[in-house]
CSV table of N, CA and C and ligand atoms in Angstrom, one decimal:
chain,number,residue,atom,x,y,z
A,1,UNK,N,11.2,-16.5,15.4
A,1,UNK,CA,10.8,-15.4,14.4
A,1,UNK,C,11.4,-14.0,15.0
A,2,UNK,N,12.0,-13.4,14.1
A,2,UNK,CA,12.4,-12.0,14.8
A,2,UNK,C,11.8,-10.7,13.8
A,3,UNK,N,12.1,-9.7,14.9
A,3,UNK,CA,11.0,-8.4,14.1
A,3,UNK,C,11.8,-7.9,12.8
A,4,UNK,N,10.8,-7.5,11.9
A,4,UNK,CA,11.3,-7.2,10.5
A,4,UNK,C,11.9,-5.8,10.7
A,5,UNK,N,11.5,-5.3,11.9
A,5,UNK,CA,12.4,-4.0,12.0
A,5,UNK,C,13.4,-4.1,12.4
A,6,UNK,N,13.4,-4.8,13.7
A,6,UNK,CA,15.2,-4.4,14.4
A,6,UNK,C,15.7,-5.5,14.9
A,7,UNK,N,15.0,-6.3,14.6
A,7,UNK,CA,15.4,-8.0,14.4
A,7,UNK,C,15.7,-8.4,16.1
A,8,UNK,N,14.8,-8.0,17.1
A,8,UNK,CA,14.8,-8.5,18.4
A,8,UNK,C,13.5,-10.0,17.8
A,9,UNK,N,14.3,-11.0,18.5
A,9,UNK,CA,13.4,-12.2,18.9
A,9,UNK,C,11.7,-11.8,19.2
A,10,UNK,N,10.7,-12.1,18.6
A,10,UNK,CA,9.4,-12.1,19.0
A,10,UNK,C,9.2,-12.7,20.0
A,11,UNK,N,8.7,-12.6,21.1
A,11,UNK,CA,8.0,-13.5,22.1
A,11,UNK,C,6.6,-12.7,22.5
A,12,UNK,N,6.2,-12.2,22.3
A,12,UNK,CA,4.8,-11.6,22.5
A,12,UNK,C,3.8,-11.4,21.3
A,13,UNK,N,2.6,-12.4,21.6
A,13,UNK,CA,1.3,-12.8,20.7
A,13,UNK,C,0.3,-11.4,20.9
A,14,UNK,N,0.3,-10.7,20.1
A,14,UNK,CA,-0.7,-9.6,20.2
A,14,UNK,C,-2.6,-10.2,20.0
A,15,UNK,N,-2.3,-11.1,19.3
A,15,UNK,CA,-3.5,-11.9,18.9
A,15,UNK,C,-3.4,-12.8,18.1
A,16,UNK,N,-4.3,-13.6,18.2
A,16,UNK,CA,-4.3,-14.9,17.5
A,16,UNK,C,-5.6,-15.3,16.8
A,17,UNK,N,-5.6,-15.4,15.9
A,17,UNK,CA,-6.9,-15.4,14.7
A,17,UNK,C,-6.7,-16.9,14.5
A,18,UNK,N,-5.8,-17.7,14.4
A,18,UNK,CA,-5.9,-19.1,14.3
A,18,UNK,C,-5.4,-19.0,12.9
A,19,UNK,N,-6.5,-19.7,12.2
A,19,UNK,CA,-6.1,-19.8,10.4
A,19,UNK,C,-6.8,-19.3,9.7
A,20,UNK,N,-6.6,-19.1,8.5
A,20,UNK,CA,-7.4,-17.7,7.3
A,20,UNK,C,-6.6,-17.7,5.8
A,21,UNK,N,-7.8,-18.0,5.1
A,21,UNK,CA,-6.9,-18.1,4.1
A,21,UNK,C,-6.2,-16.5,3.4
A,22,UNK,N,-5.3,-16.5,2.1
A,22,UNK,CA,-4.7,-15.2,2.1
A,22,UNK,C,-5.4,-14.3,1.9
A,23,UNK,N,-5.6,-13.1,2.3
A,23,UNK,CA,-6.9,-12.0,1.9
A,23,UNK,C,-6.6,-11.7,0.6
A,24,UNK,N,-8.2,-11.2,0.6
A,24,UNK,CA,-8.3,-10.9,-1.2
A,24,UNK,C,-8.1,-12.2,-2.1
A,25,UNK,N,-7.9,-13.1,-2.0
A,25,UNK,CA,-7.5,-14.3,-2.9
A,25,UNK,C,-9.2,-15.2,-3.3
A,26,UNK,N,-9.3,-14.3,-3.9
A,26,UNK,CA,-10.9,-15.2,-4.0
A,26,UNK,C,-10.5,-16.5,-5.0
A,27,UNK,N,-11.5,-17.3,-4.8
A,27,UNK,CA,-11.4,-18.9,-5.4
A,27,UNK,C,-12.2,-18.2,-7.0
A,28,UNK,N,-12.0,-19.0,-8.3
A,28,UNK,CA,-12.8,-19.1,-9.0
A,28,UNK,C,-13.9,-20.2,-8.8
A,29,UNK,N,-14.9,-20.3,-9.8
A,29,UNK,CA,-15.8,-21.0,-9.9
A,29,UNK,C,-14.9,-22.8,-9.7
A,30,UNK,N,-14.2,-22.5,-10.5
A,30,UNK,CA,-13.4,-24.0,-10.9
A,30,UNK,C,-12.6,-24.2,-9.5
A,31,UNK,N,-11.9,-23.6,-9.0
A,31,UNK,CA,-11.1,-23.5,-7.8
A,31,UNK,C,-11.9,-24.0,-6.4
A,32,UNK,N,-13.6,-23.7,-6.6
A,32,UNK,CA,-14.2,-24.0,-5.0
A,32,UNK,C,-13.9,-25.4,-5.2
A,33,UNK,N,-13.6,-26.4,-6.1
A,33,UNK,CA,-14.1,-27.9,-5.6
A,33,UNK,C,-12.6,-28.1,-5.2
A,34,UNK,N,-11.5,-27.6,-5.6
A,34,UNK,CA,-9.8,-27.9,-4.7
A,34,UNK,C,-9.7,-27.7,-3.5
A,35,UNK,N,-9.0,-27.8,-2.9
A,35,UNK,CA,-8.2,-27.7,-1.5
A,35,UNK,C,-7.8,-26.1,-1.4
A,36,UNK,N,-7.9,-25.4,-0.4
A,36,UNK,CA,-7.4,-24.2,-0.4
A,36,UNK,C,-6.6,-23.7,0.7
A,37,UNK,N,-5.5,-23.7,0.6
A,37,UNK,CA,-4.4,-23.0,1.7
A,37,UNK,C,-5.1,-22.1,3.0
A,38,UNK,N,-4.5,-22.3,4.2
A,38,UNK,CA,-4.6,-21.4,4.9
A,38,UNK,C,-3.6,-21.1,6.0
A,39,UNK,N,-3.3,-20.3,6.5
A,39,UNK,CA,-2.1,-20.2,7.2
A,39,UNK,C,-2.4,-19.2,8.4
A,40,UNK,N,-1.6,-19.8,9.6
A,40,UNK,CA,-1.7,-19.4,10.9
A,40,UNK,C,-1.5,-17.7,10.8
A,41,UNK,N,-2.5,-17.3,11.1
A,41,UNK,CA,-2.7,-15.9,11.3
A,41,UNK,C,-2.8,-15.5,13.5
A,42,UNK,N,-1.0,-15.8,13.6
A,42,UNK,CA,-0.8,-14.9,14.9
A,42,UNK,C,-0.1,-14.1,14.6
A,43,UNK,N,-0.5,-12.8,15.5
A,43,UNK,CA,0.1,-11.6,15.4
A,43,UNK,C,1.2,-11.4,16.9
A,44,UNK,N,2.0,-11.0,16.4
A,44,UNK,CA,3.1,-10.4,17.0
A,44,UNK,C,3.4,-9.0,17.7
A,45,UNK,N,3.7,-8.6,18.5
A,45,UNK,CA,4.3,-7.2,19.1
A,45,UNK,C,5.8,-7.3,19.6
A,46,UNK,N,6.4,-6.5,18.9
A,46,UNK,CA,7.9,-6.4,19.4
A,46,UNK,C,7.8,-5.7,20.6
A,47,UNK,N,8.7,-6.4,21.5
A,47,UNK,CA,9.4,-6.1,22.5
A,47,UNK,C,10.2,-4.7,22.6
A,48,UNK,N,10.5,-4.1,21.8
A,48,UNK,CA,12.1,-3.1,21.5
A,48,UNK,C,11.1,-2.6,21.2
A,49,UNK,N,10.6,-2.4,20.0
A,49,UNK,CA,10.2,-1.2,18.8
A,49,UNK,C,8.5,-0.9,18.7
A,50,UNK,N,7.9,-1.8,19.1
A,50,UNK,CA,6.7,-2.1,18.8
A,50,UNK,C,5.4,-2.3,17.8
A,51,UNK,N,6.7,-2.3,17.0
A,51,UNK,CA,6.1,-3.0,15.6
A,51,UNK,C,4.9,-4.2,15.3
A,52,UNK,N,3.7,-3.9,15.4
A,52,UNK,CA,2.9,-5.4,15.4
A,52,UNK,C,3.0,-6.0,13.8
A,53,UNK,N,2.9,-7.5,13.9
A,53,UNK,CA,3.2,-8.2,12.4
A,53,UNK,C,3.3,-9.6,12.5
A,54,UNK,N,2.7,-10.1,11.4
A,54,UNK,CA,2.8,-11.6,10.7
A,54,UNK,C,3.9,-12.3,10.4
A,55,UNK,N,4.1,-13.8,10.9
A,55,UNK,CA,5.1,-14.2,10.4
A,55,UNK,C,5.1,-14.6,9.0
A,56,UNK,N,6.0,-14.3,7.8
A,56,UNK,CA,5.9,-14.0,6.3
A,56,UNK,C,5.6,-16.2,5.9
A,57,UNK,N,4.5,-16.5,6.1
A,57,UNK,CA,4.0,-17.5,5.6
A,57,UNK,C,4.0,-17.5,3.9
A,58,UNK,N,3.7,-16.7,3.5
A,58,UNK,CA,3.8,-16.6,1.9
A,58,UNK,C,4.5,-15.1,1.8
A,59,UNK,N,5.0,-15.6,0.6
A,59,UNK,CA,5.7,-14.4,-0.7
A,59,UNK,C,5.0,-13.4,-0.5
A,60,UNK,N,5.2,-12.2,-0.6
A,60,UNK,CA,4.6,-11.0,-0.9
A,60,UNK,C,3.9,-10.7,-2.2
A,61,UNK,N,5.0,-10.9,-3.5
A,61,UNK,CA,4.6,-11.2,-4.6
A,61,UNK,C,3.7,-12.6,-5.1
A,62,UNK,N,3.2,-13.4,-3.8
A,62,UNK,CA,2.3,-13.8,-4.5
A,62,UNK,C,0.9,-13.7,-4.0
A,63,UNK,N,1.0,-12.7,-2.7
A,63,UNK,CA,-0.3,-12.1,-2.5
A,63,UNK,C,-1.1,-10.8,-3.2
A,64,UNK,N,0.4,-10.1,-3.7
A,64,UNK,CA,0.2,-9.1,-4.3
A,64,UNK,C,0.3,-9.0,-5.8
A,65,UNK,N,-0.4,-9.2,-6.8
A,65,UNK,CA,-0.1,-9.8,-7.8
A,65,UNK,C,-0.9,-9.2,-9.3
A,66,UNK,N,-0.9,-9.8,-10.3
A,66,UNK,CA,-2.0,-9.5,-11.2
A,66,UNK,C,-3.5,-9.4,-11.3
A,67,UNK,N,-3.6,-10.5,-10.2
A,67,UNK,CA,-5.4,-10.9,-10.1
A,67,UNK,C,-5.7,-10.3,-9.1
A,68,UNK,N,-5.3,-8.9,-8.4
A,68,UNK,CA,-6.0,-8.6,-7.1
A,68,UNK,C,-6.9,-7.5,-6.7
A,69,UNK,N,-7.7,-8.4,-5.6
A,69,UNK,CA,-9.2,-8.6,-6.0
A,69,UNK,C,-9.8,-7.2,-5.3
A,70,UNK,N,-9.0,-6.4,-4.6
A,70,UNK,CA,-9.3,-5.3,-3.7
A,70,UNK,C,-9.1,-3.9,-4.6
A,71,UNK,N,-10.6,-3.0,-4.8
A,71,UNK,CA,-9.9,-1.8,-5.4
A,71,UNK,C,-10.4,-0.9,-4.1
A,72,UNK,N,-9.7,0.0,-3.9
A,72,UNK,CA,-9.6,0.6,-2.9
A,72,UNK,C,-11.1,1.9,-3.5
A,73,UNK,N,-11.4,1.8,-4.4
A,73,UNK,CA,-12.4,2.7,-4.9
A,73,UNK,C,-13.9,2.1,-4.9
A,74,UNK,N,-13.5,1.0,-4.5
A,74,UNK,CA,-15.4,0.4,-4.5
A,74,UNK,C,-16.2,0.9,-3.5
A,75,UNK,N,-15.1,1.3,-2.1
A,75,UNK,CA,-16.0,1.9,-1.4
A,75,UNK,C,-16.2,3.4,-1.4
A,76,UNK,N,-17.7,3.8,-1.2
A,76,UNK,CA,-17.5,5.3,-1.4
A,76,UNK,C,-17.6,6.0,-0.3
A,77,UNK,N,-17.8,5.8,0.5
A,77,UNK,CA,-17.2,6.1,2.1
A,77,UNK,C,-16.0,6.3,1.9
A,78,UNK,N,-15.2,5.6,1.7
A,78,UNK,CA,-13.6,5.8,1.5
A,78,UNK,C,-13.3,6.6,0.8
A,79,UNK,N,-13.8,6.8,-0.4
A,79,UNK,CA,-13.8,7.3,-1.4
A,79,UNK,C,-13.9,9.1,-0.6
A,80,UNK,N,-15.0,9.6,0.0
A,80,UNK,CA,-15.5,10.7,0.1
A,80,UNK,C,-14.1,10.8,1.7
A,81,UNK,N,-13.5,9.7,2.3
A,81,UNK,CA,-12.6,9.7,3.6
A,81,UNK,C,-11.6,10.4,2.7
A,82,UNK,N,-11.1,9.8,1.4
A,82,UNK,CA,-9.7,10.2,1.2
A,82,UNK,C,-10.0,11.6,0.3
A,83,UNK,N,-11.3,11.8,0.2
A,83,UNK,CA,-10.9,13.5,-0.6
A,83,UNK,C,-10.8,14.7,0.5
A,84,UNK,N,-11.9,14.3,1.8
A,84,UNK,CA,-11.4,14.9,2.8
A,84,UNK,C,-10.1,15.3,3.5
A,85,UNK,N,-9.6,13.9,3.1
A,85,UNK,CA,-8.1,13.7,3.8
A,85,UNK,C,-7.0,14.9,2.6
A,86,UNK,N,-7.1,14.8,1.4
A,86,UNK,CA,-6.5,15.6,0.8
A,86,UNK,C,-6.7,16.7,0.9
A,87,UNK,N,-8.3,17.3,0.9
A,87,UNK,CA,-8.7,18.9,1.2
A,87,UNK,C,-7.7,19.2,1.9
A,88,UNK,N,-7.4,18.4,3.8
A,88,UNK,CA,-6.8,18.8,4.7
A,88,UNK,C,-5.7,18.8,5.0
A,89,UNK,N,-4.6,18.1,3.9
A,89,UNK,CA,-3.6,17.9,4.0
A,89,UNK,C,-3.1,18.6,3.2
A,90,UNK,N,-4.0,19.4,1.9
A,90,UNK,CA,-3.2,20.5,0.9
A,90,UNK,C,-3.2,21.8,1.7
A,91,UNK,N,-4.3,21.6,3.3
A,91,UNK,CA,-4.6,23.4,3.6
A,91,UNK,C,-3.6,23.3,4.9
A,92,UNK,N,-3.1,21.9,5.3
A,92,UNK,CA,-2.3,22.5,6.4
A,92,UNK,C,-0.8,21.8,6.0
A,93,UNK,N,-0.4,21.8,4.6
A,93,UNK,CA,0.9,21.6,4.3
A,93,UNK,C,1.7,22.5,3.1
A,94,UNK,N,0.1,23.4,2.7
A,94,UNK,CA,0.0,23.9,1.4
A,94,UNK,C,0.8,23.4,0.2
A,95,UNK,N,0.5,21.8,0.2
A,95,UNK,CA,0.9,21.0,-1.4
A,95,UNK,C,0.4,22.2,-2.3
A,96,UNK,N,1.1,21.8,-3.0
A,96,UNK,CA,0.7,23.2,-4.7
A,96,UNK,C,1.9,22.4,-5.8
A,97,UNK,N,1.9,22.6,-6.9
A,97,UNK,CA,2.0,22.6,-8.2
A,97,UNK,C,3.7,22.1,-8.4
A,98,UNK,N,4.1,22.9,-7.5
A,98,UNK,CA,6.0,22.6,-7.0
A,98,UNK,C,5.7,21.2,-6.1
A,99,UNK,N,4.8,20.6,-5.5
A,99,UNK,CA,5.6,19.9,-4.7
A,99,UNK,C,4.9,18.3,-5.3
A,100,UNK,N,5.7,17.2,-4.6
A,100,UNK,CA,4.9,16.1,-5.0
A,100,UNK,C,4.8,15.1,-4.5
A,101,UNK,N,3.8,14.2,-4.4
A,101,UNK,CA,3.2,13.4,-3.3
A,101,UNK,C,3.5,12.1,-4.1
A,102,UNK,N,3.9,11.0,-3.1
A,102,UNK,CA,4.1,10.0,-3.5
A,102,UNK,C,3.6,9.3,-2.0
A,103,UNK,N,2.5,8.1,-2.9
A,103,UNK,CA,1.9,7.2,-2.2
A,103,UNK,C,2.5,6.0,-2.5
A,104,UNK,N,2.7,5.0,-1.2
A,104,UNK,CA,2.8,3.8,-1.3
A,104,UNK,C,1.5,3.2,-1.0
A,105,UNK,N,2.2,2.0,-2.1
A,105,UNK,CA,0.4,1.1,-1.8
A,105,UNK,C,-0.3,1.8,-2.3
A,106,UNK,N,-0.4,2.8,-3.4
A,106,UNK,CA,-2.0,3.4,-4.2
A,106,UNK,C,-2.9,2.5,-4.9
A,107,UNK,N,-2.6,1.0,-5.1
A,107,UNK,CA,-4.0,0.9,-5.7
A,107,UNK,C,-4.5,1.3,-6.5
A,108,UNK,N,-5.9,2.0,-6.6
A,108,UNK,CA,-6.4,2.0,-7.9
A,108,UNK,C,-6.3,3.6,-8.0
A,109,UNK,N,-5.8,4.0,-7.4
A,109,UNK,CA,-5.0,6.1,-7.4
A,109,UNK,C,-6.2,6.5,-6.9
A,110,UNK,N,-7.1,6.0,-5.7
A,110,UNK,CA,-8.4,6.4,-5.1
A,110,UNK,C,-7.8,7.7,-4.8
A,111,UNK,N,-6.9,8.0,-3.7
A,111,UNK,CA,-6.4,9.0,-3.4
A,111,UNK,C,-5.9,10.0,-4.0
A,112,UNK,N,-5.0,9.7,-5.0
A,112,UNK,CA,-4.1,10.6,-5.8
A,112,UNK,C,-4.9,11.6,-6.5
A,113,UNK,N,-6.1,10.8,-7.1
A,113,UNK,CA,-6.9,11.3,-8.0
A,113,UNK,C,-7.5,12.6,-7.4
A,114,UNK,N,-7.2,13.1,-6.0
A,114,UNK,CA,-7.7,14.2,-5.7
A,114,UNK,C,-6.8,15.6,-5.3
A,115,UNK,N,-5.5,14.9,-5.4
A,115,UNK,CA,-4.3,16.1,-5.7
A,115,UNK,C,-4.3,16.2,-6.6
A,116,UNK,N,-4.7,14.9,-8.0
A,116,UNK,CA,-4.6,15.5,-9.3
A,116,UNK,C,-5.7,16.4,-9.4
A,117,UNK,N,-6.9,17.0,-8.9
A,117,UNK,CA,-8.2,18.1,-8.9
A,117,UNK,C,-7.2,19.1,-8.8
A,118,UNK,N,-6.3,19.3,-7.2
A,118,UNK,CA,-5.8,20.1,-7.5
A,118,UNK,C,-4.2,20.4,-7.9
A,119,UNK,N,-4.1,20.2,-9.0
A,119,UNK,CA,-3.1,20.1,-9.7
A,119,UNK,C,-1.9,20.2,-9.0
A,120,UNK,N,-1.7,19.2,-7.9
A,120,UNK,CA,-0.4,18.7,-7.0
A,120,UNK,C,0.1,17.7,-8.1
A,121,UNK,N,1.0,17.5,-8.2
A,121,UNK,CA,1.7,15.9,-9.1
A,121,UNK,C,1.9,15.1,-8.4
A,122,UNK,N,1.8,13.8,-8.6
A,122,UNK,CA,1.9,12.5,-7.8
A,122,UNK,C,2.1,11.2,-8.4
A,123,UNK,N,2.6,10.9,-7.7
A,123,UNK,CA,3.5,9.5,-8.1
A,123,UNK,C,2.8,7.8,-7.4
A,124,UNK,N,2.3,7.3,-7.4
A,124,UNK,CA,1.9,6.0,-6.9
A,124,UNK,C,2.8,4.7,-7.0
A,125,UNK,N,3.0,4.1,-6.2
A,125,UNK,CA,3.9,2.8,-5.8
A,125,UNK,C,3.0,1.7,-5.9
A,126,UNK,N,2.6,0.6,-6.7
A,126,UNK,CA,2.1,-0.6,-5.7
A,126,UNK,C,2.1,-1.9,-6.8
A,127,UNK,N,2.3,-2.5,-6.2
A,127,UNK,CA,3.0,-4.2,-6.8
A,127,UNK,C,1.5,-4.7,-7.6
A,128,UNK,N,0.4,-4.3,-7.6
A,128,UNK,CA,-0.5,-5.1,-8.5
A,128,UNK,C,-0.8,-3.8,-9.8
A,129,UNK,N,-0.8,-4.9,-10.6
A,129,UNK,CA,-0.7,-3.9,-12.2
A,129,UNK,C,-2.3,-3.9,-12.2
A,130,UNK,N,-3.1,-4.8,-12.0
A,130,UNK,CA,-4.3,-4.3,-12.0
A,130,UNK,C,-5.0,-3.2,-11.5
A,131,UNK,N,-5.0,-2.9,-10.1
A,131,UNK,CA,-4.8,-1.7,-9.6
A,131,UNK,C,-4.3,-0.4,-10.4
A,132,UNK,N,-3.2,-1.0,-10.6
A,132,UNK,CA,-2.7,0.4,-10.7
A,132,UNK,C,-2.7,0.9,-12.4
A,133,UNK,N,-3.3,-0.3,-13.4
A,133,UNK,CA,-4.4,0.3,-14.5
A,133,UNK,C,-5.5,1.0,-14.7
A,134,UNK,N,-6.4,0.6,-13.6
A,134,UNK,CA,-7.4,2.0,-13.6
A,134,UNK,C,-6.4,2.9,-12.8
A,135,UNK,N,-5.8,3.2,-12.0
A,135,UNK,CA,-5.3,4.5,-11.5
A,135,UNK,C,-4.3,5.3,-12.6
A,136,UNK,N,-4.1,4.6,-13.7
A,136,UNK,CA,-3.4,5.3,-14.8
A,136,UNK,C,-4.4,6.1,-15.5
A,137,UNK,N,-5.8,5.3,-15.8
A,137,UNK,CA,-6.9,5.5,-16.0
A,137,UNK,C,-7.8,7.1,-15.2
A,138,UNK,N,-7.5,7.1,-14.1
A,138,UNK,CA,-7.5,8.3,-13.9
A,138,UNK,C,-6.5,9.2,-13.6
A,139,UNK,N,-5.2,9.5,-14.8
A,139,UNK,CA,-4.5,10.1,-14.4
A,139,UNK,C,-3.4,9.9,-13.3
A,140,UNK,N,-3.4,8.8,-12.7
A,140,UNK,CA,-2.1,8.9,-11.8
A,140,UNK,C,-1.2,7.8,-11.8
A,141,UNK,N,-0.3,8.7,-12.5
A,141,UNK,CA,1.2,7.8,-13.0
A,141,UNK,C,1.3,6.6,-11.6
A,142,UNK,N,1.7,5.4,-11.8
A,142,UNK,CA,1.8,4.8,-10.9
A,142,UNK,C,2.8,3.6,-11.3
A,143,UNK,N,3.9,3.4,-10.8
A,143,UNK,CA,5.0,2.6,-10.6
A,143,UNK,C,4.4,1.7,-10.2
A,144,UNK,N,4.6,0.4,-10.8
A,144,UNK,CA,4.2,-1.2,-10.7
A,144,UNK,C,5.4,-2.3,-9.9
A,145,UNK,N,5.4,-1.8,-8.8
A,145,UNK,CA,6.4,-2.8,-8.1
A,145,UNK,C,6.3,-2.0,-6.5
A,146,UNK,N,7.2,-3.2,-5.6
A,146,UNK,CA,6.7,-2.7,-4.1
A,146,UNK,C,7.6,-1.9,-3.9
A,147,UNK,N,7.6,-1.3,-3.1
A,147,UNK,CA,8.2,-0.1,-2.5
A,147,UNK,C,9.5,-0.9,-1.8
A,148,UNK,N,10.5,-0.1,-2.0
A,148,UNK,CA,11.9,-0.4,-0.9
A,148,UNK,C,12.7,0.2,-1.4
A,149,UNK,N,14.2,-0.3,-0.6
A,149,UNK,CA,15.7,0.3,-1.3
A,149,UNK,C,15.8,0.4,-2.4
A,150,UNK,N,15.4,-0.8,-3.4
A,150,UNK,CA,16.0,-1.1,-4.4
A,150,UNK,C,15.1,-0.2,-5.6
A,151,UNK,N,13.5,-0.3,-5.2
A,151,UNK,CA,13.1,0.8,-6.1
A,151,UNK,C,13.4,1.9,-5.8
A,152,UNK,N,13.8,2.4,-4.7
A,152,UNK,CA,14.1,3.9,-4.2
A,152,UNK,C,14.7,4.1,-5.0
A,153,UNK,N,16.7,3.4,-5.0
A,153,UNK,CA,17.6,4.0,-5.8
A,153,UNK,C,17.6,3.9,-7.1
A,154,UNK,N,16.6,2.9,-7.8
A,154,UNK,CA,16.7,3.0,-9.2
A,154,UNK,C,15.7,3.7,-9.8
A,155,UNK,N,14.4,3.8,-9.3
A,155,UNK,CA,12.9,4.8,-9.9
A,155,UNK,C,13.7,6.6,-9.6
A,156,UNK,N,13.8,6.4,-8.0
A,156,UNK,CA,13.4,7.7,-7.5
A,156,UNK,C,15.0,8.4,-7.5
A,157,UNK,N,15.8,7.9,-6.6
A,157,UNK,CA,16.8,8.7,-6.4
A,157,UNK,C,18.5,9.0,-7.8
A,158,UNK,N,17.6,8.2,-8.2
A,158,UNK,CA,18.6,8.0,-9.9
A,158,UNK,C,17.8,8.9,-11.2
A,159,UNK,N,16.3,9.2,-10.3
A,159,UNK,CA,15.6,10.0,-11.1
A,159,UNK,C,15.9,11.4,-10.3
A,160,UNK,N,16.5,12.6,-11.0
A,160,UNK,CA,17.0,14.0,-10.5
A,160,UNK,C,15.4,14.5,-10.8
A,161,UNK,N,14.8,14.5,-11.7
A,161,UNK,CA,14.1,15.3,-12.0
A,161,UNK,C,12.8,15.4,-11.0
A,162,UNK,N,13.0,14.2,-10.7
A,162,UNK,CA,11.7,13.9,-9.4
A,162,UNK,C,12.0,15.6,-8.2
A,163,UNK,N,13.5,15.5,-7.8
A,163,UNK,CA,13.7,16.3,-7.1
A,163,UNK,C,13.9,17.7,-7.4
A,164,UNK,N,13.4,17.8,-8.6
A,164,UNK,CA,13.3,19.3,-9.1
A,164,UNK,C,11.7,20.0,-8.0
A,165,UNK,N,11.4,19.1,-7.9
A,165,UNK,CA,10.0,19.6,-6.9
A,165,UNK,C,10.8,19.9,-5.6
A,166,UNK,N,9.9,20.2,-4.8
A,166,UNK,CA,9.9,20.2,-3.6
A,166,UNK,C,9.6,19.1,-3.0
A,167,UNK,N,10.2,18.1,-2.7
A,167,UNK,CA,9.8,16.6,-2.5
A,167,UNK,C,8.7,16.3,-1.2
A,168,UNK,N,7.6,16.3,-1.3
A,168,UNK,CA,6.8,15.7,-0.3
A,168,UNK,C,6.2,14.5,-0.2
A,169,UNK,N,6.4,13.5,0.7
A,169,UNK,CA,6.5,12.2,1.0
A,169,UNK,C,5.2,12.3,2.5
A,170,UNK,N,4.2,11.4,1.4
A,170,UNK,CA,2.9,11.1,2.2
A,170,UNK,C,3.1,9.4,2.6
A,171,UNK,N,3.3,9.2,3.6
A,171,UNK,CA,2.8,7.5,3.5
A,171,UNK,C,2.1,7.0,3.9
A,172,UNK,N,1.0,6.6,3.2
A,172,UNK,CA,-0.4,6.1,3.5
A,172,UNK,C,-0.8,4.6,3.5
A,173,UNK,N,-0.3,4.4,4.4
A,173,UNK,CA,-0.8,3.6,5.4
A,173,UNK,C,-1.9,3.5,6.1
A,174,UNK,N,-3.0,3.9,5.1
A,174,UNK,CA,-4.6,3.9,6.0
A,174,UNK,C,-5.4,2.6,5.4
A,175,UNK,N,-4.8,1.7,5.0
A,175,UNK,CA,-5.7,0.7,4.5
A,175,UNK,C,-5.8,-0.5,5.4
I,201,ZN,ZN1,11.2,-4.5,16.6
């Protein structure tokens, strides 16, 4: 297995959880009496870069999907984490009206929804349409697919008008 970043050979186990089935993938009623997948959950640490990570046992798009089961808004601890986190990141970056924040991975727009308070614009990325229906729901536009090159050049950098702002790139990675 080699690292998804810089493609040095893995040889170091950061930890080892054994087996688990995919997160978030809850069974239905009908589904407990079947067989249910589970896949070796060891973790890795690069050598070179130090990137820690999973070897890609399943598809991305099929953990991340229509039916997913995580809204990042259920919790309100979180909920009250990420308005803090915006307070503090509009007062020591001074986001305002010109500039715009694009989250990867927004989910249900827990976050966005509080640069939309103060009328920052923002853009959301994330591969489950469910999610990202209530986050339309409260106002934040949100692109339905994962984040990479390919959406880069065809959403963002083929879109000029995006860069009529002052482009500010948050990547939130706190989940
Ligand atoms: Zn690496």
């Amino acid at each position: 297995m080699k690292c998804r970043h810089c493609n040095t050979e893995l040889r170091n186990v950061f930890t080892d959880l054994v087996y688990s089935p995919v997160s978030n993938a809850m069974l239905s009623r009908e589904q407990l009496n079947g067989p249910e997948s589970y896949y070796p959950l060891k973790i890795f640490v690069c050598d070179n870069c130090y990137l820690v990570q999973v070897d890609e046992m399943e598809k991305a798009d099929k953990i991340f999907d229509e039916e997913y089961t995580y809204f990042s808004s259920f919790s309100k601890s979180w909920l009250q984490h990420a308005k803090d986190y915006v307070e503090m990141m509009i007062e020591k970056f001074g986001f305002d009206e010109k500039s715009l924040v694009l989250e990867i991975a927004s989910n249900d727009g827990y976050l966005l929804q509080y640069f939309n308070e103060h009328n920052v614009p923002v853009l959301g990325v994330d591969p489950t349409a469910n999610t990202a229906r209530e986050a339309e729901k409260k106002g934040v536009r949100t692109i339905v697919d994962f984040f990479g090159s390919k959406l880069a050049k065809e959403y963002l950098l083929e879109n000029g008008k995006l860069f009529d702002h002052h482009f500010n790139i948050i990547l939130c990675m706190l989940k």
